Every structure is written in structure tokens, then in C-alpha cells.
CSV table of C-alpha atoms in Angstrom, one decimal:
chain,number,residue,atom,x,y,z
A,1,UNK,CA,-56.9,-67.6,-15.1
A,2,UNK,CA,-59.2,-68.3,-11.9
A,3,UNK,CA,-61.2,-70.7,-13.6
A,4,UNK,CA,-58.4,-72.5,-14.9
A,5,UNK,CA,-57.1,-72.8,-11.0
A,6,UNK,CA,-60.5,-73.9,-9.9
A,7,UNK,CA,-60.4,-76.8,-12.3
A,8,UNK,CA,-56.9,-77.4,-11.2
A,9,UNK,CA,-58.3,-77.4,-7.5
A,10,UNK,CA,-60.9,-80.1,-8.5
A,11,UNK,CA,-58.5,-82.6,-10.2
A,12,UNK,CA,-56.9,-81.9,-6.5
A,13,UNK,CA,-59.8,-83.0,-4.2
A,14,UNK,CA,-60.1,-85.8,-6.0
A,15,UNK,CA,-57.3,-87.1,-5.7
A,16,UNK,CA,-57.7,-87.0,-2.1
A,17,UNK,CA,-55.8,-83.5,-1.2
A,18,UNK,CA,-58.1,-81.1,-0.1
A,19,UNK,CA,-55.9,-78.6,1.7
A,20,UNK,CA,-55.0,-76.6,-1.4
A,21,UNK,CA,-55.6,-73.0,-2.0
A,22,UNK,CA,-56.4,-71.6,-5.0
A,23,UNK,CA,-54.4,-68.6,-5.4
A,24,UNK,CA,-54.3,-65.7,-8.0
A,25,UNK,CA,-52.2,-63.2,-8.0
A,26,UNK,CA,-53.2,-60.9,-11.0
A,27,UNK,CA,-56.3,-60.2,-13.1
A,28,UNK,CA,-56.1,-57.7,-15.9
A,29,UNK,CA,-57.9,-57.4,-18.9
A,30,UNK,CA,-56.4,-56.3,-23.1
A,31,UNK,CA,-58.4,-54.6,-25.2
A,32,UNK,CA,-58.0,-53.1,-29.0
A,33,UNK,CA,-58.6,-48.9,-28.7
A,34,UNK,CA,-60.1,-47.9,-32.1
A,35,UNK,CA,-57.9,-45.3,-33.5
A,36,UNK,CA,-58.8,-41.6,-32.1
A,37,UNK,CA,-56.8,-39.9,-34.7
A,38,UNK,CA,-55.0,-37.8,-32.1
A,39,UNK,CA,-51.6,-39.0,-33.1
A,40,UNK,CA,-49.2,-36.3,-33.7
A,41,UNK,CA,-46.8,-36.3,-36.6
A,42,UNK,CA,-43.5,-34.5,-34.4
A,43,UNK,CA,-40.5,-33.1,-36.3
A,44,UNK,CA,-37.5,-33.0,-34.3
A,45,UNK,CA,-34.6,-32.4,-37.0
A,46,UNK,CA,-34.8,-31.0,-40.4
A,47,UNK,CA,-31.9,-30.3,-42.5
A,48,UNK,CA,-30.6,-30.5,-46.1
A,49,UNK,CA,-26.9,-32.1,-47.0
A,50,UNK,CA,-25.4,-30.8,-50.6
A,51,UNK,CA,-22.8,-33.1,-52.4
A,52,UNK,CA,-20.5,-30.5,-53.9
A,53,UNK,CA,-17.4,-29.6,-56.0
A,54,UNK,CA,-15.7,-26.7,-53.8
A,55,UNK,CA,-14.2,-24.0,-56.0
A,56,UNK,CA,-10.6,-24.2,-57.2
A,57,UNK,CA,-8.8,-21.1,-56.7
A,58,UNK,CA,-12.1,-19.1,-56.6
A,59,UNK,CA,-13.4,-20.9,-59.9
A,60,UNK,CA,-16.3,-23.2,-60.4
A,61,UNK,CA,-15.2,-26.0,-62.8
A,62,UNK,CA,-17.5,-28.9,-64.1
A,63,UNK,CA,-17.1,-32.2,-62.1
A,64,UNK,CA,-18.5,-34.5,-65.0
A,65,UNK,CA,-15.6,-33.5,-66.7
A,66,UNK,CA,-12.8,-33.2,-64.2
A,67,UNK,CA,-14.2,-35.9,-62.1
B,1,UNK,CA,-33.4,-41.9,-59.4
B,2,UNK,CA,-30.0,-41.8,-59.0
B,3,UNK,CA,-28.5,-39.9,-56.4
B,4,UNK,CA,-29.4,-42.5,-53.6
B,5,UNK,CA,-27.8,-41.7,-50.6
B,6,UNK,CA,-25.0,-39.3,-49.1
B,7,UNK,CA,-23.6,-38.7,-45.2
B,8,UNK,CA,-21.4,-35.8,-44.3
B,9,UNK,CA,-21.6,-37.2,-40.5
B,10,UNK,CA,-21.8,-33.5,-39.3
B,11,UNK,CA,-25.6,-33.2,-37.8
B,12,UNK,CA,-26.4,-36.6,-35.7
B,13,UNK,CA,-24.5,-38.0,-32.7
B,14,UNK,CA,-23.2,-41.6,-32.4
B,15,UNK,CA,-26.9,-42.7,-30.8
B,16,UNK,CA,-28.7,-41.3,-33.7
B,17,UNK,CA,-26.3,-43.6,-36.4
B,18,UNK,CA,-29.0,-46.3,-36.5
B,19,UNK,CA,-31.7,-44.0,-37.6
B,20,UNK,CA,-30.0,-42.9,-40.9
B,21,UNK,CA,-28.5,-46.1,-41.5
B,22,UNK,CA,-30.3,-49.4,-42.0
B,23,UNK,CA,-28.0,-51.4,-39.2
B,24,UNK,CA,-24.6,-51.0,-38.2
B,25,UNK,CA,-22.7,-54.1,-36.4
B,26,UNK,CA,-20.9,-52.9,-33.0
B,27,UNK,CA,-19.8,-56.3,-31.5
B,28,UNK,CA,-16.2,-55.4,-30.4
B,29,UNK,CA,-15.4,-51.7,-31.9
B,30,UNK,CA,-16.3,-48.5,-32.7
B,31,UNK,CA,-19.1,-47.5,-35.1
B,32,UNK,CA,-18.7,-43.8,-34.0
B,33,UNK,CA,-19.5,-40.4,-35.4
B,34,UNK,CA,-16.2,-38.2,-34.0
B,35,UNK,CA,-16.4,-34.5,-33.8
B,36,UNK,CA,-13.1,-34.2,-32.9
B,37,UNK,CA,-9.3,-35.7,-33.2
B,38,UNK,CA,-8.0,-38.0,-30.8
B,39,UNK,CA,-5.5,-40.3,-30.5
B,40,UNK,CA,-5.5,-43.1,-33.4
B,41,UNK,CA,-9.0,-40.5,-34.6
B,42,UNK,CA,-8.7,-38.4,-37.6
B,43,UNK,CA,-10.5,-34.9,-37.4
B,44,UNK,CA,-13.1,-34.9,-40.4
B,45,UNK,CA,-12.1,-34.6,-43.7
B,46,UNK,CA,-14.4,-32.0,-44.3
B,47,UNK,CA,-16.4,-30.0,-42.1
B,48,UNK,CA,-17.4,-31.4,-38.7
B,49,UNK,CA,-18.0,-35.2,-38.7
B,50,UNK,CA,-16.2,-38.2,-39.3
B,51,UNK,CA,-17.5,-42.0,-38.9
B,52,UNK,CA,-15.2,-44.5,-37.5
B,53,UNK,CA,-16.5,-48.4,-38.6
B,54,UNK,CA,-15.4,-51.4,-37.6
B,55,UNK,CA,-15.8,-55.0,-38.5
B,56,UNK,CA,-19.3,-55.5,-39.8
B,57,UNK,CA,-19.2,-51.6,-40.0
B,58,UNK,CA,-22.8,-50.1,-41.1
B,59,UNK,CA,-25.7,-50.9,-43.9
B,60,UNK,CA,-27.7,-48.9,-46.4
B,61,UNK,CA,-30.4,-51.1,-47.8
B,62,UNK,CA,-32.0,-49.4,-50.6
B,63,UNK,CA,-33.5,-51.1,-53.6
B,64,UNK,CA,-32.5,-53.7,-56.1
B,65,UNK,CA,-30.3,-52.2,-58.4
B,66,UNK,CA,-27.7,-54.1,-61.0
B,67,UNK,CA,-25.1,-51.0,-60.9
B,68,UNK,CA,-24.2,-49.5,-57.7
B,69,UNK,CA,-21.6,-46.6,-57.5
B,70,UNK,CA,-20.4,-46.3,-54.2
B,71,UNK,CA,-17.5,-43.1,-53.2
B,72,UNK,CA,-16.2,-41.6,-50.1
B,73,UNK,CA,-13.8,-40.7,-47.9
B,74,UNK,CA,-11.4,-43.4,-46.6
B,75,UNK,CA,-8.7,-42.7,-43.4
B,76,UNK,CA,-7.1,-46.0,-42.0
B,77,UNK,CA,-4.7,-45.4,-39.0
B,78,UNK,CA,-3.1,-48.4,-40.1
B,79,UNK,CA,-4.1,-49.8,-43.8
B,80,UNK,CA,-3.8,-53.7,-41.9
B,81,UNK,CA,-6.9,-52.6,-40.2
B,82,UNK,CA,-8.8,-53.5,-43.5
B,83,UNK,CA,-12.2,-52.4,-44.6
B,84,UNK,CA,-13.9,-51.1,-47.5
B,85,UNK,CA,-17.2,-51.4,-49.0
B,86,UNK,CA,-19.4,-54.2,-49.4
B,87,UNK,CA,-22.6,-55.0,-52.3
B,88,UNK,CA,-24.9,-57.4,-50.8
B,89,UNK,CA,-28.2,-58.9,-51.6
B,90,UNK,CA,-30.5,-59.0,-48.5
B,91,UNK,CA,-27.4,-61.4,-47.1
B,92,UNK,CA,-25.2,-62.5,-50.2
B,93,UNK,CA,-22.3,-61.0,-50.7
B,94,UNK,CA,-22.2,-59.9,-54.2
B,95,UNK,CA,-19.1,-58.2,-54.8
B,96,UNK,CA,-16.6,-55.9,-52.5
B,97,UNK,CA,-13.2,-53.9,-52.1
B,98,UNK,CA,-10.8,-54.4,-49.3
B,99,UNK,CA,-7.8,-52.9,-47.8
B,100,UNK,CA,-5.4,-55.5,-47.7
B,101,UNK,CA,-2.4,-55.0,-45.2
B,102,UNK,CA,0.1,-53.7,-47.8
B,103,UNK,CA,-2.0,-50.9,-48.7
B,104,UNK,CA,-3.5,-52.0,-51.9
B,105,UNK,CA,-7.1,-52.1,-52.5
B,106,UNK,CA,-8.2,-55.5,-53.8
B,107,UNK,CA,-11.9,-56.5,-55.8
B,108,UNK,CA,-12.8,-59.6,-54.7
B,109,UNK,CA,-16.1,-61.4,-56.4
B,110,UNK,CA,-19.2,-62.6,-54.0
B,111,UNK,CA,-21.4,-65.7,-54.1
B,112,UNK,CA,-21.0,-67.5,-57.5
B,113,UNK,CA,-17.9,-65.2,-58.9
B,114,UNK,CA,-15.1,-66.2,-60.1
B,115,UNK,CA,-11.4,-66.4,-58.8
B,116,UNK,CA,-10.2,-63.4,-60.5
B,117,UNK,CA,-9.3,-60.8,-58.4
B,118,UNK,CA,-8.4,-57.1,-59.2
B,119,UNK,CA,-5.6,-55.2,-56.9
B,120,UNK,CA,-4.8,-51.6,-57.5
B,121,UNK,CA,-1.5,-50.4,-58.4
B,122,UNK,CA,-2.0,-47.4,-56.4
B,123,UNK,CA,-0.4,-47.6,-52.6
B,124,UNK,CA,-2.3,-46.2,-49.9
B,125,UNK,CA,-0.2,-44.7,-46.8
B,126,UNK,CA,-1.5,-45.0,-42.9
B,127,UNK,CA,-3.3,-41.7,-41.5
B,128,UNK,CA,-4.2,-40.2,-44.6
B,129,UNK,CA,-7.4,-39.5,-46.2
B,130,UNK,CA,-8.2,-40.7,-49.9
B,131,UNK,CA,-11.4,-40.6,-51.8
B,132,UNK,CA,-11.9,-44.3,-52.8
B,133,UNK,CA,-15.1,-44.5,-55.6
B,134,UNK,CA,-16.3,-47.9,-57.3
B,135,UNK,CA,-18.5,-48.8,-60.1
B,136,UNK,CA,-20.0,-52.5,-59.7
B,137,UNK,CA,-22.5,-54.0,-62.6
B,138,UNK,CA,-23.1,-57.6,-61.1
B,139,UNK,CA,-23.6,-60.6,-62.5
B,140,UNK,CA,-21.3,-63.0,-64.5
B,141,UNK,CA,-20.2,-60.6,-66.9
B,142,UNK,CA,-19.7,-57.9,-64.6
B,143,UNK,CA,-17.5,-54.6,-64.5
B,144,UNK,CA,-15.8,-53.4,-61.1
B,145,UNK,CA,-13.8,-50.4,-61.4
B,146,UNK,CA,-12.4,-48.6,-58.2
B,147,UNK,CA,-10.8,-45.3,-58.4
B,148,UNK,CA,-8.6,-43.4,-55.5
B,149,UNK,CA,-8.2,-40.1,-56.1
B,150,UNK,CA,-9.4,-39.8,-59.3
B,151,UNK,CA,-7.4,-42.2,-61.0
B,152,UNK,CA,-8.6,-45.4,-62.0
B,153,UNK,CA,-6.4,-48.1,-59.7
B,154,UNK,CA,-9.0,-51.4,-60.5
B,155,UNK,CA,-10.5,-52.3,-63.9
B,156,UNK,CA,-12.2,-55.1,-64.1
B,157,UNK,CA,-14.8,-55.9,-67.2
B,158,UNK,CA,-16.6,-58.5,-68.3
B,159,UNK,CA,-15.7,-60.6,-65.5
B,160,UNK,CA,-17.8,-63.4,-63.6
B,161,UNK,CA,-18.7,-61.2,-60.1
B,162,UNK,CA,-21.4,-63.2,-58.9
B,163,UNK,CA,-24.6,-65.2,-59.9
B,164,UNK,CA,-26.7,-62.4,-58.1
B,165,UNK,CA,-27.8,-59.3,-61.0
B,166,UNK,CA,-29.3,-57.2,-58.2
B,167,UNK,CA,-28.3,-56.4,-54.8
B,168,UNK,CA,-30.3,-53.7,-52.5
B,169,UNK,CA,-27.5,-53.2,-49.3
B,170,UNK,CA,-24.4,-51.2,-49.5
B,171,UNK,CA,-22.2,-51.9,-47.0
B,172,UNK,CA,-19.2,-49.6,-45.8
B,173,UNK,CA,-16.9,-52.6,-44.1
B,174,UNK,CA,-14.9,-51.9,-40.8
B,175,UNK,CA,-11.3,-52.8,-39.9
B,176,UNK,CA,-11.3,-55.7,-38.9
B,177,UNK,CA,-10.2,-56.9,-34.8
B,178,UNK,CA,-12.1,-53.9,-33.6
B,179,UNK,CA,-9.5,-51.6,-35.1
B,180,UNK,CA,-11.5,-48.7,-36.9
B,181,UNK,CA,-11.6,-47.2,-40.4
B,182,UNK,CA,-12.9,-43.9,-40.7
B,183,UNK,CA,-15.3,-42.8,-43.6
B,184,UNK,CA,-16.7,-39.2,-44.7
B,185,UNK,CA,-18.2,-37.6,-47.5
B,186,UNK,CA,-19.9,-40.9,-48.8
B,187,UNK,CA,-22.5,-41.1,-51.8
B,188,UNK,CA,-24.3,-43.9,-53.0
B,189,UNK,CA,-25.5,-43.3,-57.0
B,190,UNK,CA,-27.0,-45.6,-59.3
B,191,UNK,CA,-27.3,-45.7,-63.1
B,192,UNK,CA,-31.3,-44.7,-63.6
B,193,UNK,CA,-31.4,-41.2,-64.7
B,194,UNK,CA,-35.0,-41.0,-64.2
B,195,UNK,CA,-36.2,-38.6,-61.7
B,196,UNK,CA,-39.0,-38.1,-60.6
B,197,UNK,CA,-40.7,-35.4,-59.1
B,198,UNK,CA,-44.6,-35.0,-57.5
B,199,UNK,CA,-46.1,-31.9,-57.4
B,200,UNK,CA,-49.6,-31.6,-56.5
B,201,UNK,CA,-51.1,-34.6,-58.8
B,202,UNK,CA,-48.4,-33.9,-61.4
B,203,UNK,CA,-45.6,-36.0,-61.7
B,204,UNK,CA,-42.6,-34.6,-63.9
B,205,UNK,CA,-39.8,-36.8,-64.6
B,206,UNK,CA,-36.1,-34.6,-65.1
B,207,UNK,CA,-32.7,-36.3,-66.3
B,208,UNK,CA,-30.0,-36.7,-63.5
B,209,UNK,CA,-26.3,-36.7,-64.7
B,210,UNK,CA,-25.5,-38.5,-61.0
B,211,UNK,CA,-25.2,-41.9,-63.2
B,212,UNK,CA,-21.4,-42.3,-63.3
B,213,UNK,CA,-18.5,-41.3,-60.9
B,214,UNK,CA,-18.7,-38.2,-58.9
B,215,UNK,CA,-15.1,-37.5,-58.2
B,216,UNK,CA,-13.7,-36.7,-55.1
B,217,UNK,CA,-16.5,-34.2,-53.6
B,218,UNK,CA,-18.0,-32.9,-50.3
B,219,UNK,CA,-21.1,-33.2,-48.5
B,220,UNK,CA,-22.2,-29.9,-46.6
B,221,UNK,CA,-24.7,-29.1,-44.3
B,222,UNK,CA,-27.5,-26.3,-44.5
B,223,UNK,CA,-29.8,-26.1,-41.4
B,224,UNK,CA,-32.5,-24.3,-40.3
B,225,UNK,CA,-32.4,-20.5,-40.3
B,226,UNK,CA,-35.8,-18.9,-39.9
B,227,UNK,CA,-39.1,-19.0,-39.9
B,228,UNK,CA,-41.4,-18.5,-43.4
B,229,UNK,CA,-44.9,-17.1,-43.3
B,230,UNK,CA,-46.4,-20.9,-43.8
B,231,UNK,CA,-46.0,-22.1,-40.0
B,232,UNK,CA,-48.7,-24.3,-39.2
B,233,UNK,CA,-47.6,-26.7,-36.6
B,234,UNK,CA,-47.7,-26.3,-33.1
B,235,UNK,CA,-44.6,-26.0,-31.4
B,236,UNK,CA,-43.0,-28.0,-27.8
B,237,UNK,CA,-42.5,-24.4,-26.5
B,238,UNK,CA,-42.8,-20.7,-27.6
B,239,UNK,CA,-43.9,-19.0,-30.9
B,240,UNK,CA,-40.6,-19.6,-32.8
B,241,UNK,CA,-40.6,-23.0,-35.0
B,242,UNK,CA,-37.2,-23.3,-37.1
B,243,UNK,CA,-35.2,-23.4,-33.7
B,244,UNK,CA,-36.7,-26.4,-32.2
B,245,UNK,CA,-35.4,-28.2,-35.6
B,246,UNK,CA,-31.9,-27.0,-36.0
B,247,UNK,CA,-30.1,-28.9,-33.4
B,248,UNK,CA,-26.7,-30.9,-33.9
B,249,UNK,CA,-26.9,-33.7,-32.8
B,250,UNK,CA,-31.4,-33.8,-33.0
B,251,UNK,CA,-32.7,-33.5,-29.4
B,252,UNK,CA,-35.8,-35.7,-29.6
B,253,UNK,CA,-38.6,-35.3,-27.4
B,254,UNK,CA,-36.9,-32.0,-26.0
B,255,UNK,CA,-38.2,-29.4,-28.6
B,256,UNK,CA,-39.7,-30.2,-32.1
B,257,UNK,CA,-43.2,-29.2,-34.5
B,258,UNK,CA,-45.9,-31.2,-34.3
B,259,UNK,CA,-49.8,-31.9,-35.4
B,260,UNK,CA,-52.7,-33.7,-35.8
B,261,UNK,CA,-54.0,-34.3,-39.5
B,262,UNK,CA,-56.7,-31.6,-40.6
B,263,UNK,CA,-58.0,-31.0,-44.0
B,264,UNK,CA,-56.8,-33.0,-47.2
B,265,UNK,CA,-53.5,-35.0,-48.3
B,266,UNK,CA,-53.0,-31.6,-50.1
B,267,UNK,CA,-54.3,-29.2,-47.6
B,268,UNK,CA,-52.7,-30.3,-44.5
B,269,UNK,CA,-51.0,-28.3,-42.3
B,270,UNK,CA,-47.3,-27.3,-43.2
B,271,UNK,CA,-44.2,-26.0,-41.7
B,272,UNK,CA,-42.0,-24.0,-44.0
B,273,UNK,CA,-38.3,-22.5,-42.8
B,274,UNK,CA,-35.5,-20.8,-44.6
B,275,UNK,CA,-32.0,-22.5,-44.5
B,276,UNK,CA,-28.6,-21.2,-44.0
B,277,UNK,CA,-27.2,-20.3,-47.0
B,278,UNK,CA,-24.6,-21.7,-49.1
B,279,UNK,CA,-21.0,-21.6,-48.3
B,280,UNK,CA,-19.1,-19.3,-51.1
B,281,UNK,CA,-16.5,-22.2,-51.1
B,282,UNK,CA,-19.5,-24.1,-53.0
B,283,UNK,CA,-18.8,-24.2,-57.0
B,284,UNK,CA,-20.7,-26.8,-58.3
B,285,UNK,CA,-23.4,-28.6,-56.8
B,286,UNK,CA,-23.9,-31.8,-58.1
B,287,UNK,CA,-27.4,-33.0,-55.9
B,288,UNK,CA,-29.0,-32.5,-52.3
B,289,UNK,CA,-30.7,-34.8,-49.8
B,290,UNK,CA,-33.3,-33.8,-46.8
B,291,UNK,CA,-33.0,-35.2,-43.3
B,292,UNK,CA,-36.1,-35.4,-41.6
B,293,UNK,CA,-35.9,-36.7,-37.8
B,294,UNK,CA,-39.6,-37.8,-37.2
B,295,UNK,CA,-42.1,-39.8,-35.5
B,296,UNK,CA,-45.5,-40.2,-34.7
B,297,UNK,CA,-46.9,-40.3,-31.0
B,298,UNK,CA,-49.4,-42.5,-30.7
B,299,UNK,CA,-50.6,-45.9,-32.8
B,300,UNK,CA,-52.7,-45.3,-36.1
B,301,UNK,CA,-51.1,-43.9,-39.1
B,302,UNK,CA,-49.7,-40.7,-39.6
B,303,UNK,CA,-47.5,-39.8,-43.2
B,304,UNK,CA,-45.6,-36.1,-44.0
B,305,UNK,CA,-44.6,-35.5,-47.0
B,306,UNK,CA,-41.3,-32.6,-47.6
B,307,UNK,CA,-41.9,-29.7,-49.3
B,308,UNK,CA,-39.8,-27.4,-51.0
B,309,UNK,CA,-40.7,-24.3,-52.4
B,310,UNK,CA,-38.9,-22.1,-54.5
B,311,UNK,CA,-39.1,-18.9,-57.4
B,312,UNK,CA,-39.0,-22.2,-59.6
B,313,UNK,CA,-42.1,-23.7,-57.9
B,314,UNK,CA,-43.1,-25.7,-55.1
B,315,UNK,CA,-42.9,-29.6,-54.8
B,316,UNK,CA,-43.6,-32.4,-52.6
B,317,UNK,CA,-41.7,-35.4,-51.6
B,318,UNK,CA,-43.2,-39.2,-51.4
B,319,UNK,CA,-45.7,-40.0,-48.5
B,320,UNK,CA,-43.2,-40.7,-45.4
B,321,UNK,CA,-45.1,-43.1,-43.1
B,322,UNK,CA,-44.7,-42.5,-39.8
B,323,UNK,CA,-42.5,-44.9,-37.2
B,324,UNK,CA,-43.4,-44.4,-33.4
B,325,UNK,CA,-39.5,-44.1,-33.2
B,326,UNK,CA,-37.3,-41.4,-34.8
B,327,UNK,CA,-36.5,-42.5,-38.1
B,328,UNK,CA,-34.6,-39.7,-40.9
B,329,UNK,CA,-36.7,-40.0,-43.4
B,330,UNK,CA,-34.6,-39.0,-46.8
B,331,UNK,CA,-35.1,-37.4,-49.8
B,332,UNK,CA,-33.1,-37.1,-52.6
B,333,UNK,CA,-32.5,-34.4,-55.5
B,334,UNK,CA,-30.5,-34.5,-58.5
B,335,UNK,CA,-31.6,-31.5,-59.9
B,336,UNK,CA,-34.1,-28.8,-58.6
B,337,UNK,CA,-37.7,-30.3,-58.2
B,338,UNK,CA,-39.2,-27.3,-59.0
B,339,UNK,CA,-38.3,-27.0,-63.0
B,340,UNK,CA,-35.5,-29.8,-63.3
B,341,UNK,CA,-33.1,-26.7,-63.5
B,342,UNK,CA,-28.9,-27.9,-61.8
B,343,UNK,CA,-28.7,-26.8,-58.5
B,344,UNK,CA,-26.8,-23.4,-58.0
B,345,UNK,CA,-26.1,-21.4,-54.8
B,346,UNK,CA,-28.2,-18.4,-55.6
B,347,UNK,CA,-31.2,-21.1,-56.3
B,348,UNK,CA,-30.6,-22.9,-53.1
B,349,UNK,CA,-30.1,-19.6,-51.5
B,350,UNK,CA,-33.6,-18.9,-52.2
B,351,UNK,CA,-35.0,-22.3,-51.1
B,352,UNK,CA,-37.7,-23.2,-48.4
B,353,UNK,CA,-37.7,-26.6,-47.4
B,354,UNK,CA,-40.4,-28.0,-44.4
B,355,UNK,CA,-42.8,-30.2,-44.0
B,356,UNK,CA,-46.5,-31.2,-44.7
B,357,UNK,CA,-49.0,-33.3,-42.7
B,358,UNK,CA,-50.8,-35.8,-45.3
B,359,UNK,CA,-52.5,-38.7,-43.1
């Protein structure tokens, strides 16, 4: 980004305007991390749903029949 | 496979919908899981939970199947509200039910049906609860048949649905103008009654009988009780694992198991609880489904895998991927992994279920 703005600057002096500043007002630099394999797998939650016929008056009856 | 999805709406909280459910559509109603009755809210059908959906209402996408069988629990406060379910092909409407506004439930074909129509003789009342199921095989010589209650109220075969012979989205629709339906007890079967189970290296494959309709049935809950002998993970606080994953609603980052990978895809580290057991109201069990609420914490891959472990045997689930964000990561069982054998209390009773580090 600062070179960029010193190019910028020198299209500016000559044109004739030399008062200009150049100004930056962040540098950082990205990089890729390799992986470090420290990643946790995290369980929050567990739990198991049934799909169910209740019983009918205390009796268990087959659903592929009465269904 | 062919149980393929169920939701009794009892465990998660309103901001956990989106990570059972593919998507939901919120932009002027409710999309709410309710705990309790209020005014113009039902109290659950059955147990603690209840769903209220409206307009776009919420999305299951699952995989490309030509028959979908679609039940649950319907309540409307008002049956002009509207709503219903949905098939849909990634966006294509493929076929769908509806309320209409005098309390009939109407089939309506998708992109490329026909005009025939199917409306059910059967009159639905406002505030009640009614167990709507429907059978859809797309494609221009399609069957839709809808039954309330048990009884067949739509039959429509060998009519032109739409042009689309798969569809991988079910879609339970909301009332429309921000006015909710409420749904409980859903399922979601289709017609392959291949399933498939992985156990080490082996893979087994049993015969489901979850291939036609259901009937009106329930969805229960079973949480975990205790702790087994195999408790390998390290844990957010104390010594004790199985209550840092038993909440209702899930607590997130609060308390939970977690680890690094060591050892093999088969070796990995594993935590293993027992579950509450099985209410005696329970007759027959027709399948079960695991909820796992996971994530990993940092970039790279990380996959679990479920485990459960029985006299019968023990099993393992497919390789779960890990997302960086909570995601309930499903299983599904017809029958028993361990042996094919129909799920019975006293079997359940005696079931582990948990979970195993693989990548």
C-alpha cells in the first residue's frame, strides 16, 4: 500500500503539486498457518429421539398393521 | 435407508432450529419452538415441544429421492392460516398439500403437473391437533395420497405431478400473513429399505419396514444418564462427562467433551454414556435417530463418528465432518445396528450411545 502512494505522489509532483503527503494509515500482513492438528472435536449435546406407537390400554399392538 | 428424518421439538431452543434444520424463512412471523401454551399457542402435542411455522416455514434437504413420505402433527389456530408441506427440488416445487380456508386439505401439482387437484373429504376444525401423513411418487404419472388421522382423505394415482422424478427438500409450509401453524411429531421416510450399517470395516445391510405410512405416532426423547467405563474425552469442567451433554436446550461453549485426534480412525478416543430409559407408555418402536450438537475449534479437519454399543454388538455411524459452528449431526436407525434385530425397550434399555474421534 505505501508504494502504491509513492507512485501516486509522483504522478502528483509532476503535475506541478508538490505539497502532498503521503499518508498510510495501516500496514498488516496475511499469512496461511499450516494446520497444527490441535483442533478439538467438542460435543455439546447428545441425545437419541424414538418414533413410537404408545401402548393402547397397556398393550403393544403392531403399527404396520393398524397404521 | 429409510427412516430419514424425525423432530419431537423437545431438546433445542428456538436459536438452535437452524442447526437441525437446513433453513427456515422468518421474514414476518414465527418459526418458534414453544415449551409452553399461550394465547393463539398450542401446548405440544406430545411431550414438551411444539414448532410454530410460518410462511416459508422451515427446510429439510436430504437427498434425491422419487417417493417421499412426509407425517406429523398439524394444529392451526385458525385453518385460513394455511400451510402444509412442501416437495421441492433444490428450488422447484414439485408437489405439496395445503390448508385451504375451509378446512380441507388440498394436493396441488409443482412445476410441469397438471391441473388436477385432489381435496380431502375430511374437515379439519381450528385449535385441534391432527396427524396429517402423505405419500408423493413424482413425476408425470405420479401418486399423492394424504391421510388425516389414519384415514385416507386424498388419493391421487397415476396423475401428471410434475416433470421433476426426484426432489431432495421437504418443506413443512407456514400459515401464511405471519399467522402460524404449529407442527410436532414429524417424520420424513422414504421407500429404500436398504440399511446399512458400518461396523469396524464390515458393512451389514438390514431390511427397514419404515417404507410406507407410519400412522399417527410419537417422537420421544432419551438423554443422557450416566457415565460408561469408555470416557476418553476431556471434559470443560470436573470429572463427570454425560452432564455436560444432557442439556435442554444444548448450552454451547458452556460445558461439553472434547479432544484432539490420537491413534487410528478405529482407535480414537471415545466417549460412551448410558441413556434414560424408555418410557413404559412405549409399545412399539418403529426407529431411532441421534442428535449430536458438535463442532470443531480451530481450522483443519476434524470427523466423529457415533457409536453404539449394545449385548447385540457395537457399531459406528458415517464419518461426521466437522463445521466450526454447531451443527446436529443425525443419525438414523430403522432397526438395531448391532444385529438388524426391531427395536424394543428392554434393548434400548441396555443401549450406550457416544461418540468417537476419527480425524
Amino acid at each position: 500500500m505505501a508504494q502504491i502512494s509513492q507512485e501516486r505522489v509522483e504522478v502528483l509532483r509532476q503535475a506541478g503539486n508538490t505539497s502532498q503527503q503521503a499518508r498510510v494509515t495501516s500496514e498488516y500482513v496475511e499469512y496461511i498457518a499450516a494446520p497444527s492438528n490441535t483442533q478439538e472435536a467438542r460435543v455439546t449435546n447428545i441425545y437419541i429421539e424414538i418414533m413410537f406407537k404408545p401402548k393402547v390400554n397397556g398393550a403393544v399392538f403392531n403399527p404396520w398393521v393398524m397404521g | 435407508m429409510a427412516l430419514r428424518f424425525i423432530d419431537s421439538f423437545e431438546v433445542y431452543d428456538t436459536p438452535h432450529i437452524y442447526e437441525k434444520w437446513t433453513s427456515f424463512i422468518n421474514n414476518s412471523g414465527d418459526n418458534v419452538i414453544h415449551t409452553a401454551s399461550t394465547t393463539g399457542v398450542p401446548a405440544a402435542r406430545t411431550g414438551t415441544g411444539c414448532m410454530g411455522i410460518t410462511n416459508g416455514g422451515v427446510f429439510k434437504t436430504i437427498d434425491n429421492q422419487t417417493t417421499w413420505i412426509v407425517g406429523g402433527a398439524f394444529y392451526w389456530p385458525a385453518v385460513s392460516n394455511g400451510g402444509g408441506v412442501a416437495i421441492v427440488q433444490v428450488n422447484t416445487l414439485c408437489v405439496k398439500w395445503l390448508m385451504e380456508p375451509d378446512g380441507r386439505i388440498q394436493v396441488i401439482p409443482g412445476v410441469g403437473g397438471g391441473t388436477t387437484t385432489g381435496t380431502s373429504g375430511i374437515v379439519i376444525s381450528d385449535n385441534s391437533w391432527n396427524y396429517v401423513e402423505a405419500f408423493f411418487t413424482l413425476g408425470t404419472a405420479g401418486t399423492a395420497i394424504v391421510k388425516i388421522n389414519g384415514t385416507t382423505a386424498v388419493s391421487m394415482l397415476g396423475v401428471n405431478l410434475c416433470s421433476n422424478t426426484t426432489a431432495d427438500v421437504v418443506n413443512f409450509v407456514g400459515g401464511g400473513g405471519g399467522n402460524p401453524t404449529f407442527i410436532d411429531d414429524v417424520y420424513v421416510f422414504d421407500t429404500n429399505a436398504n440399511f446399512t450399517v458400518v461396523a469396524g470395516t464390515t458393512t451389514t445391510t438390514y431390511t427397514s419396514t419404515c417404507t410406507t405410512f407410519a400412522g399417527d405416532s410419537r417422537i420421544g426423547t432419551l438423554t443422557a444418564s450416566a457415565d460408561t467405563t469408555t470416557i476418553q474425552w476431556a471434559t470443560s469442567t470436573g470429572t463427570v462427562h454425560f452432564s455436560l451433554v444432557d442439556e435442554q436446550p444444548p448450552d454451547d461453549d458452556t460445558s461439553y467433551v472434547q479432544t484432539t485426534m490420537t491413534g487410528t480412525s478405529t482407535t480414537g478416543p471415545q466417549d460412551l454414556y448410558k441413556f434414560t430409559p424408555v418410557s413404559g407408555t412405549v409399545g412399539v418402536i418403529i426407529g431411532a435417530q441421534s442428535n449430536i450438537f458438535a463442532r470443531k475449534t480451530d481450522a483443519s479437519n476434524r470427523a466423529i463418528t457415533l457409536i453404539t454399543s449394545n449385548s447385540q454388538g457395537s457399531s459406528t455411524g458415517d464419518q461426521k465432518y466437522l463445521n466450526f459452528s454447531y451443527i446436529d449431526y443425525l443419525n438414523q436407525f430403522d432397526v438395531n445396528p448391532n444385529g438388524g434385530g426391531t427395536w424394543t425397550p428392554a434393548v434400548l434399555n441396555t443401549t450406550s450411545w457416544g461418540v468417537q474421534v476419527v480425524v
